[in-house]
Amino acid sequence: MHISSLLRTYLFVLAFKFLVNIVNGQPLVPALFIFGDSVVDAGNNNYLKTIVKANFSPYGRDFPKHIPTGRFCNGKLASDFTAENLGFTSYPPAYLSKKARGKNLLIGANFASGSSGYCDTTAKLYDAISLSKQVAYYKEYQKKLVVIAGKVNATSIINGSIHLVSAGSSDFVQNYYINPLLYKAYTPDEFSNILIKSYIKFISELYGLGARKIGVTTVPPIGCLPASITIFGKDNNNCVKKMNNVAISFNMKLNSTSINLQKKLSGLNLVILDIYQPFLDLVTQPADNGFFEARKACCGTGLLETSILCNAKSPGTCTNASEYVFWDGFHPTEAANKILSDDLLASGISLIS
């Protein structure tokens, strides 16, 4: 990351912390709603019949109380840090968990599910919660909110809160590139168009349910994931360029589509949060960002393991995850998430107005 970018992010973080203080510790928005995949799943997959889980050691070893929560990380997710940056003292509960009850729902909810994506068939492959189902749960949540807060207050909470969306990576890495029914039938560009259509439908549904502040993360450099390099890298340790190019192309479509949606849907504040470049900076310039290793992940051999393959008996797991960009073959460490969350905060400042 360039010095000017670091300085800008630092100033924004300071500004937000100052704002949190002057409003007597109250969060900057009424609530935070989270949708998407494993990058932001706070434990919903714990309650599904899926092999894509992270509710066992060594996941969560650096989380408060050192317990696995279902987060695909050694500690906090970028969305957890985002909640903290916004002034929340606790995190939106995973919607399927027992914590998602009563007054706990007043700060929002997390509907994300590991291995979900814009394409519903991606979630179906792994028995995850599709975005369509996440929207259905959101409708259910709103009915509960009305009971707790009353209709007027519930509407105010929904309209004034941030809706954070993180999806797309699983559609490519865990579906398109390994599914001959897709890669033989569609070019990456054609598949991207399918995802964009689903994205339009999803955002329109959120808007129809009252969401007015929506932040959507771009697809990261998927060709730099340890698992991607291991599987598709042709025996070298470099990022898979063709996969990164597909991510760049998709992100361009995501941005242009979002501009059109914002013009079409009155009162919508739809912000694209660039995660691609900050993530690429961590991978290509690890030492500049305080990391020692960016090719291998901390868990196991660091080349492929994730979910059930990353477990307490995985040989070779590192002792200090803060030196690594990646925790497992697909997901960042808490240390990387902290840096990424600050970038998200800077690029999403307009969502706070």
PDB file of N, CA and C in Angstrom, residues 78-154:
ATOM      1  N   ALA A  78     -12.840  -9.175   9.018  1.00  0.00           N
ATOM      2  CA  ALA A  78     -12.830  -7.758   8.651  1.00  0.00           C
ATOM      3  C   ALA A  78     -14.153  -7.101   9.041  1.00  0.00           C
ATOM      4  N   SER A  79     -15.251  -7.847   8.928  1.00  0.00           N
ATOM      5  CA  SER A  79     -16.564  -7.309   9.304  1.00  0.00           C
ATOM      6  C   SER A  79     -16.673  -7.091  10.811  1.00  0.00           C
ATOM      7  N   ASP A  80     -15.949  -7.886  11.608  1.00  0.00           N
ATOM      8  CA  ASP A  80     -15.917  -7.667  13.057  1.00  0.00           C
ATOM      9  C   ASP A  80     -15.225  -6.342  13.371  1.00  0.00           C
ATOM     10  N   PHE A  81     -14.094  -6.117  12.718  1.00  0.00           N
ATOM     11  CA  PHE A  81     -13.382  -4.852  12.923  1.00  0.00           C
ATOM     12  C   PHE A  81     -14.217  -3.675  12.422  1.00  0.00           C
ATOM     13  N   THR A  82     -14.960  -3.896  11.345  1.00  0.00           N
ATOM     14  CA  THR A  82     -15.838  -2.840  10.832  1.00  0.00           C
ATOM     15  C   THR A  82     -16.889  -2.475  11.872  1.00  0.00           C
ATOM     16  N   ALA A  83     -17.464  -3.487  12.508  1.00  0.00           N
ATOM     17  CA  ALA A  83     -18.449  -3.233  13.569  1.00  0.00           C
ATOM     18  C   ALA A  83     -17.817  -2.422  14.697  1.00  0.00           C
ATOM     19  N   GLU A  84     -16.595  -2.766  15.075  1.00  0.00           N
ATOM     20  CA  GLU A  84     -15.894  -2.027  16.125  1.00  0.00           C
ATOM     21  C   GLU A  84     -15.625  -0.593  15.696  1.00  0.00           C
ATOM     22  N   ASN A  85     -15.191  -0.415  14.456  1.00  0.00           N
ATOM     23  CA  ASN A  85     -14.900   0.921  13.944  1.00  0.00           C
ATOM     24  C   ASN A  85     -16.153   1.806  13.916  1.00  0.00           C
ATOM     25  N   LEU A  86     -17.299   1.167  13.759  1.00  0.00           N
ATOM     26  CA  LEU A  86     -18.557   1.911  13.727  1.00  0.00           C
ATOM     27  C   LEU A  86     -19.089   2.213  15.126  1.00  0.00           C
ATOM     28  N   GLY A  87     -18.397   1.694  16.138  1.00  0.00           N
ATOM     29  CA  GLY A  87     -18.775   1.992  17.516  1.00  0.00           C
ATOM     30  C   GLY A  87     -19.567   0.922  18.230  1.00  0.00           C
ATOM     31  N   PHE A  88     -19.781  -0.237  17.594  1.00  0.00           N
ATOM     32  CA  PHE A  88     -20.510  -1.320  18.252  1.00  0.00           C
ATOM     33  C   PHE A  88     -19.606  -2.034  19.257  1.00  0.00           C
ATOM     34  N   THR A  89     -20.155  -2.396  20.385  1.00  0.00           N
ATOM     35  CA  THR A  89     -19.382  -3.102  21.411  1.00  0.00           C
ATOM     36  C   THR A  89     -19.561  -4.616  21.326  1.00  0.00           C
ATOM     37  N   SER A  90     -20.461  -5.051  20.460  1.00  0.00           N
ATOM     38  CA  SER A  90     -20.619  -6.478  20.171  1.00  0.00           C
ATOM     39  C   SER A  90     -20.925  -6.623  18.686  1.00  0.00           C
ATOM     40  N   TYR A  91     -20.865  -7.850  18.192  1.00  0.00           N
ATOM     41  CA  TYR A  91     -21.009  -8.080  16.765  1.00  0.00           C
ATOM     42  C   TYR A  91     -22.427  -8.549  16.422  1.00  0.00           C
ATOM     43  N   PRO A  92     -22.916  -8.189  15.239  1.00  0.00           N
ATOM     44  CA  PRO A  92     -24.216  -8.702  14.816  1.00  0.00           C
ATOM     45  C   PRO A  92     -24.207 -10.226  14.892  1.00  0.00           C
ATOM     46  N   PRO A  93     -25.159 -10.824  15.586  1.00  0.00           N
ATOM     47  CA  PRO A  93     -25.127 -12.277  15.778  1.00  0.00           C
ATOM     48  C   PRO A  93     -25.430 -13.055  14.503  1.00  0.00           C
ATOM     49  N   ALA A  94     -24.811 -14.218  14.389  1.00  0.00           N
ATOM     50  CA  ALA A  94     -25.153 -15.122  13.294  1.00  0.00           C
ATOM     51  C   ALA A  94     -26.639 -15.431  13.420  1.00  0.00           C
ATOM     52  N   TYR A  95     -27.382 -15.260  12.356  1.00  0.00           N
ATOM     53  CA  TYR A  95     -28.838 -15.308  12.438  1.00  0.00           C
ATOM     54  C   TYR A  95     -29.372 -16.658  12.905  1.00  0.00           C
ATOM     55  N   LEU A  96     -28.667 -17.738  12.574  1.00  0.00           N
ATOM     56  CA  LEU A  96     -29.141 -19.067  12.960  1.00  0.00           C
ATOM     57  C   LEU A  96     -28.740 -19.450  14.384  1.00  0.00           C
ATOM     58  N   SER A  97     -27.972 -18.600  15.040  1.00  0.00           N
ATOM     59  CA  SER A  97     -27.485 -18.911  16.382  1.00  0.00           C
ATOM     60  C   SER A  97     -28.508 -18.542  17.450  1.00  0.00           C
ATOM     61  N   LYS A  98     -28.310 -19.064  18.662  1.00  0.00           N
ATOM     62  CA  LYS A  98     -29.198 -18.769  19.779  1.00  0.00           C
ATOM     63  C   LYS A  98     -29.064 -17.312  20.230  1.00  0.00           C
ATOM     64  N   LYS A  99     -27.958 -16.665  19.881  1.00  0.00           N
ATOM     65  CA  LYS A  99     -27.764 -15.273  20.265  1.00  0.00           C
ATOM     66  C   LYS A  99     -28.674 -14.326  19.484  1.00  0.00           C
ATOM     67  N   ALA A 100     -29.163 -14.792  18.345  1.00  0.00           N
ATOM     68  CA  ALA A 100     -30.014 -13.939  17.499  1.00  0.00           C
ATOM     69  C   ALA A 100     -31.441 -13.948  18.023  1.00  0.00           C
ATOM     70  N   ARG A 101     -31.588 -13.401  19.203  1.00  0.00           N
ATOM     71  CA  ARG A 101     -32.879 -13.367  19.871  1.00  0.00           C
ATOM     72  C   ARG A 101     -33.072 -12.019  20.553  1.00  0.00           C
ATOM     73  N   GLY A 102     -34.328 -11.607  20.696  1.00  0.00           N
ATOM     74  CA  GLY A 102     -34.676 -10.437  21.489  1.00  0.00           C
ATOM     75  C   GLY A 102     -33.896  -9.190  21.152  1.00  0.00           C
ATOM     76  N   LYS A 103     -33.434  -8.492  22.182  1.00  0.00           N
ATOM     77  CA  LYS A 103     -32.757  -7.210  22.004  1.00  0.00           C
ATOM     78  C   LYS A 103     -31.415  -7.331  21.284  1.00  0.00           C
ATOM     79  N   ASN A 104     -30.851  -8.534  21.244  1.00  0.00           N
ATOM     80  CA  ASN A 104     -29.601  -8.728  20.508  1.00  0.00           C
ATOM     81  C   ASN A 104     -29.763  -8.392  19.032  1.00  0.00           C
ATOM     82  N   LEU A 105     -31.006  -8.482  18.538  1.00  0.00           N
ATOM     83  CA  LEU A 105     -31.271  -8.217  17.121  1.00  0.00           C
ATOM     84  C   LEU A 105     -31.311  -6.727  16.810  1.00  0.00           C
ATOM     85  N   LEU A 106     -31.306  -5.886  17.831  1.00  0.00           N
ATOM     86  CA  LEU A 106     -31.383  -4.447  17.610  1.00  0.00           C
ATOM     87  C   LEU A 106     -30.125  -3.892  16.938  1.00  0.00           C
ATOM     88  N   ILE A 107     -28.996  -4.604  17.059  1.00  0.00           N
ATOM     89  CA  ILE A 107     -27.764  -4.119  16.427  1.00  0.00           C
ATOM     90  C   ILE A 107     -27.541  -4.747  15.050  1.00  0.00           C
ATOM     91  N   GLY A 108     -28.544  -5.516  14.577  1.00  0.00           N
ATOM     92  CA  GLY A 108     -28.436  -6.120  13.264  1.00  0.00           C
ATOM     93  C   GLY A 108     -28.308  -7.621  13.326  1.00  0.00           C
ATOM     94  N   ALA A 109     -27.870  -8.202  12.231  1.00  0.00           N
ATOM     95  CA  ALA A 109     -27.716  -9.652  12.165  1.00  0.00           C
ATOM     96  C   ALA A 109     -26.778 -10.025  11.027  1.00  0.00           C
ATOM     97  N   ASN A 110     -26.178 -11.193  11.155  1.00  0.00           N
ATOM     98  CA  ASN A 110     -25.270 -11.709  10.139  1.00  0.00           C
ATOM     99  C   ASN A 110     -25.934 -12.911   9.466  1.00  0.00           C
ATOM    100  N   PHE A 111     -26.158 -12.790   8.167  1.00  0.00           N
ATOM    101  CA  PHE A 111     -26.838 -13.851   7.409  1.00  0.00           C
ATOM    102  C   PHE A 111     -25.869 -14.641   6.522  1.00  0.00           C
ATOM    103  N   ALA A 112     -24.586 -14.300   6.550  1.00  0.00           N
ATOM    104  CA  ALA A 112     -23.601 -14.873   5.631  1.00  0.00           C
ATOM    105  C   ALA A 112     -23.381 -16.362   5.883  1.00  0.00           C
ATOM    106  N   SER A 113     -22.938 -17.035   4.830  1.00  0.00           N
ATOM    107  CA  SER A 113     -22.738 -18.479   4.900  1.00  0.00           C
ATOM    108  C   SER A 113     -21.536 -18.891   4.064  1.00  0.00           C
ATOM    109  N   GLY A 114     -20.626 -19.623   4.670  1.00  0.00           N
ATOM    110  CA  GLY A 114     -19.443 -20.091   3.964  1.00  0.00           C
ATOM    111  C   GLY A 114     -19.793 -20.877   2.721  1.00  0.00           C
ATOM    112  N   SER A 115     -19.143 -20.546   1.591  1.00  0.00           N
ATOM    113  CA  SER A 115     -19.334 -21.175   0.279  1.00  0.00           C
ATOM    114  C   SER A 115     -20.616 -20.741  -0.415  1.00  0.00           C
ATOM    115  N   SER A 116     -21.177 -19.622   0.016  1.00  0.00           N
ATOM    116  CA  SER A 116     -22.298 -19.043  -0.701  1.00  0.00           C
ATOM    117  C   SER A 116     -21.756 -18.094  -1.755  1.00  0.00           C
ATOM    118  N   GLY A 117     -22.653 -17.576  -2.611  1.00  0.00           N
ATOM    119  CA  GLY A 117     -22.219 -16.654  -3.656  1.00  0.00           C
ATOM    120  C   GLY A 117     -23.398 -16.022  -4.345  1.00  0.00           C
ATOM    121  N   TYR A 118     -23.123 -15.235  -5.363  1.00  0.00           N
ATOM    122  CA  TYR A 118     -24.199 -14.597  -6.117  1.00  0.00           C
ATOM    123  C   TYR A 118     -25.039 -15.639  -6.858  1.00  0.00           C
ATOM    124  N   CYS A 119     -24.394 -16.685  -7.272  1.00  0.00           N
ATOM    125  CA  CYS A 119     -25.084 -17.771  -7.976  1.00  0.00           C
ATOM    126  C   CYS A 119     -25.614 -18.771  -6.946  1.00  0.00           C
ATOM    127  N   ASP A 120     -26.912 -18.998  -6.940  1.00  0.00           N
ATOM    128  CA  ASP A 120     -27.499 -19.902  -5.942  1.00  0.00           C
ATOM    129  C   ASP A 120     -26.961 -21.315  -6.038  1.00  0.00           C
ATOM    130  N   THR A 121     -26.546 -21.736  -7.229  1.00  0.00           N
ATOM    131  CA  THR A 121     -26.020 -23.098  -7.371  1.00  0.00           C
ATOM    132  C   THR A 121     -24.692 -23.272  -6.644  1.00  0.00           C
ATOM    133  N   THR A 122     -23.969 -22.166  -6.421  1.00  0.00           N
ATOM    134  CA  THR A 122     -22.717 -22.247  -5.657  1.00  0.00           C
ATOM    135  C   THR A 122     -23.018 -22.703  -4.245  1.00  0.00           C
ATOM    136  N   ALA A 123     -23.994 -22.071  -3.620  1.00  0.00           N
ATOM    137  CA  ALA A 123     -24.388 -22.457  -2.266  1.00  0.00           C
ATOM    138  C   ALA A 123     -24.942 -23.880  -2.240  1.00  0.00           C
ATOM    139  N   LYS A 124     -25.692 -24.238  -3.268  1.00  0.00           N
ATOM    140  CA  LYS A 124     -26.307 -25.569  -3.321  1.00  0.00           C
ATOM    141  C   LYS A 124     -25.257 -26.675  -3.345  1.00  0.00           C
ATOM    142  N   LEU A 125     -24.148 -26.426  -4.015  1.00  0.00           N
ATOM    143  CA  LEU A 125     -23.070 -27.420  -4.088  1.00  0.00           C
ATOM    144  C   LEU A 125     -22.556 -27.807  -2.717  1.00  0.00           C
ATOM    145  N   TYR A 126     -22.579 -26.848  -1.787  1.00  0.00           N
ATOM    146  CA  TYR A 126     -21.981 -27.063  -0.470  1.00  0.00           C
ATOM    147  C   TYR A 126     -23.016 -27.041   0.655  1.00  0.00           C
ATOM    148  N   ASP A 127     -24.284 -27.084   0.307  1.00  0.00           N
ATOM    149  CA  ASP A 127     -25.358 -27.035   1.305  1.00  0.00           C
ATOM    150  C   ASP A 127     -25.237 -25.805   2.196  1.00  0.00           C
ATOM    151  N   ALA A 128     -24.887 -24.694   1.568  1.00  0.00           N
ATOM    152  CA  ALA A 128     -24.769 -23.421   2.268  1.00  0.00           C
ATOM    153  C   ALA A 128     -26.051 -22.607   2.082  1.00  0.00           C
ATOM    154  N   ILE A 129     -26.102 -21.431   2.687  1.00  0.00           N
ATOM    155  CA  ILE A 129     -27.275 -20.561   2.586  1.00  0.00           C
ATOM    156  C   ILE A 129     -27.089 -19.637   1.389  1.00  0.00           C
ATOM    157  N   SER A 130     -27.906 -19.802   0.380  1.00  0.00           N
ATOM    158  CA  SER A 130     -27.814 -18.962  -0.817  1.00  0.00           C
ATOM    159  C   SER A 130     -28.198 -17.531  -0.484  1.00  0.00           C
ATOM    160  N   LEU A 131     -27.826 -16.593  -1.345  1.00  0.00           N
ATOM    161  CA  LEU A 131     -28.217 -15.203  -1.124  1.00  0.00           C
ATOM    162  C   LEU A 131     -29.737 -15.057  -1.151  1.00  0.00           C
ATOM    163  N   SER A 132     -30.390 -15.846  -1.967  1.00  0.00           N
ATOM    164  CA  SER A 132     -31.852 -15.812  -1.994  1.00  0.00           C
ATOM    165  C   SER A 132     -32.431 -16.188  -0.632  1.00  0.00           C
ATOM    166  N   LYS A 133     -31.857 -17.213  -0.023  1.00  0.00           N
ATOM    167  CA  LYS A 133     -32.307 -17.639   1.297  1.00  0.00           C
ATOM    168  C   LYS A 133     -31.914 -16.612   2.361  1.00  0.00           C
ATOM    169  N   GLN A 134     -30.758 -15.985   2.192  1.00  0.00           N
ATOM    170  CA  GLN A 134     -30.341 -14.948   3.131  1.00  0.00           C
ATOM    171  C   GLN A 134     -31.329 -13.788   3.129  1.00  0.00           C
ATOM    172  N   VAL A 135     -31.834 -13.443   1.948  1.00  0.00           N
ATOM    173  CA  VAL A 135     -32.859 -12.396   1.850  1.00  0.00           C
ATOM    174  C   VAL A 135     -34.134 -12.847   2.556  1.00  0.00           C
ATOM    175  N   ALA A 136     -34.484 -14.114   2.401  1.00  0.00           N
ATOM    176  CA  ALA A 136     -35.676 -14.647   3.066  1.00  0.00           C
ATOM    177  C   ALA A 136     -35.531 -14.556   4.586  1.00  0.00           C
ATOM    178  N   TYR A 137     -34.335 -14.878   5.078  1.00  0.00           N
ATOM    179  CA  TYR A 137     -34.078 -14.750   6.516  1.00  0.00           C
ATOM    180  C   TYR A 137     -34.148 -13.280   6.951  1.00  0.00           C
ATOM    181  N   TYR A 138     -33.702 -12.389   6.077  1.00  0.00           N
ATOM    182  CA  TYR A 138     -33.753 -10.958   6.381  1.00  0.00           C
ATOM    183  C   TYR A 138     -35.208 -10.488   6.508  1.00  0.00           C
ATOM    184  N   LYS A 139     -36.074 -10.987   5.661  1.00  0.00           N
ATOM    185  CA  LYS A 139     -37.506 -10.668   5.761  1.00  0.00           C
ATOM    186  C   LYS A 139     -38.052 -11.164   7.100  1.00  0.00           C
ATOM    187  N   GLU A 140     -37.654 -12.368   7.466  1.00  0.00           N
ATOM    188  CA  GLU A 140     -38.069 -12.953   8.738  1.00  0.00           C
ATOM    189  C   GLU A 140     -37.560 -12.107   9.899  1.00  0.00           C
ATOM    190  N   TYR A 141     -36.312 -11.671   9.785  1.00  0.00           N
ATOM    191  CA  TYR A 141     -35.711 -10.808  10.813  1.00  0.00           C
ATOM    192  C   TYR A 141     -36.519  -9.528  10.997  1.00  0.00           C
ATOM    193  N   GLN A 142     -36.929  -8.918   9.901  1.00  0.00           N
ATOM    194  CA  GLN A 142     -37.657  -7.652   9.978  1.00  0.00           C
ATOM    195  C   GLN A 142     -38.964  -7.804  10.737  1.00  0.00           C
ATOM    196  N   LYS A 143     -39.636  -8.929  10.593  1.00  0.00           N
ATOM    197  CA  LYS A 143     -40.866  -9.173  11.337  1.00  0.00           C
ATOM    198  C   LYS A 143     -40.573  -9.247  12.834  1.00  0.00           C
ATOM    199  N   LYS A 144     -39.459  -9.874  13.181  1.00  0.00           N
ATOM    200  CA  LYS A 144     -39.064  -9.960  14.588  1.00  0.00           C
ATOM    201  C   LYS A 144     -38.711  -8.576  15.130  1.00  0.00           C
ATOM    202  N   LEU A 145     -38.073  -7.760  14.296  1.00  0.00           N
ATOM    203  CA  LEU A 145     -37.662  -6.425  14.711  1.00  0.00           C
ATOM    204  C   LEU A 145     -38.882  -5.547  15.014  1.00  0.00           C
ATOM    205  N   VAL A 146     -39.908  -5.695  14.214  1.00  0.00           N
ATOM    206  CA  VAL A 146     -41.140  -4.927  14.439  1.00  0.00           C
ATOM    207  C   VAL A 146     -41.730  -5.258  15.805  1.00  0.00           C
ATOM    208  N   VAL A 147     -41.698  -6.517  16.179  1.00  0.00           N
ATOM    209  CA  VAL A 147     -42.221  -6.944  17.484  1.00  0.00           C
ATOM    210  C   VAL A 147     -41.396  -6.340  18.611  1.00  0.00           C
ATOM    211  N   ILE A 148     -40.073  -6.289  18.418  1.00  0.00           N
ATOM    212  CA  ILE A 148     -39.170  -5.805  19.463  1.00  0.00           C
ATOM    213  C   ILE A 148     -39.195  -4.283  19.576  1.00  0.00           C
ATOM    214  N   ALA A 149     -39.139  -3.594  18.431  1.00  0.00           N
ATOM    215  CA  ALA A 149     -38.950  -2.147  18.437  1.00  0.00           C
ATOM    216  C   ALA A 149     -40.163  -1.338  17.999  1.00  0.00           C
ATOM    217  N   GLY A 150     -41.166  -1.987  17.444  1.00  0.00           N
ATOM    218  CA  GLY A 150     -42.294  -1.260  16.901  1.00  0.00           C
ATOM    219  C   GLY A 150     -42.053  -0.946  15.433  1.00  0.00           C
ATOM    220  N   LYS A 151     -43.112  -0.763  14.679  1.00  0.00           N
ATOM    221  CA  LYS A 151     -43.001  -0.604  13.230  1.00  0.00           C
ATOM    222  C   LYS A 151     -42.217   0.641  12.832  1.00  0.00           C
ATOM    223  N   VAL A 152     -42.494   1.781  13.488  1.00  0.00           N
ATOM    224  CA  VAL A 152     -41.816   3.027  13.126  1.00  0.00           C
ATOM    225  C   VAL A 152     -40.320   2.936  13.401  1.00  0.00           C
ATOM    226  N   ASN A 153     -39.963   2.469  14.578  1.00  0.00           N
ATOM    227  CA  ASN A 153     -38.545   2.337  14.928  1.00  0.00           C
ATOM    228  C   ASN A 153     -37.857   1.296  14.052  1.00  0.00           C
ATOM    229  N   ALA A 154     -38.545   0.219  13.743  1.00  0.00           N
ATOM    230  CA  ALA A 154     -37.961  -0.832  12.897  1.00  0.00           C
ATOM    231  C   ALA A 154     -37.632  -0.276  11.516  1.00  0.00           C
TER     232      ALA A 154
END
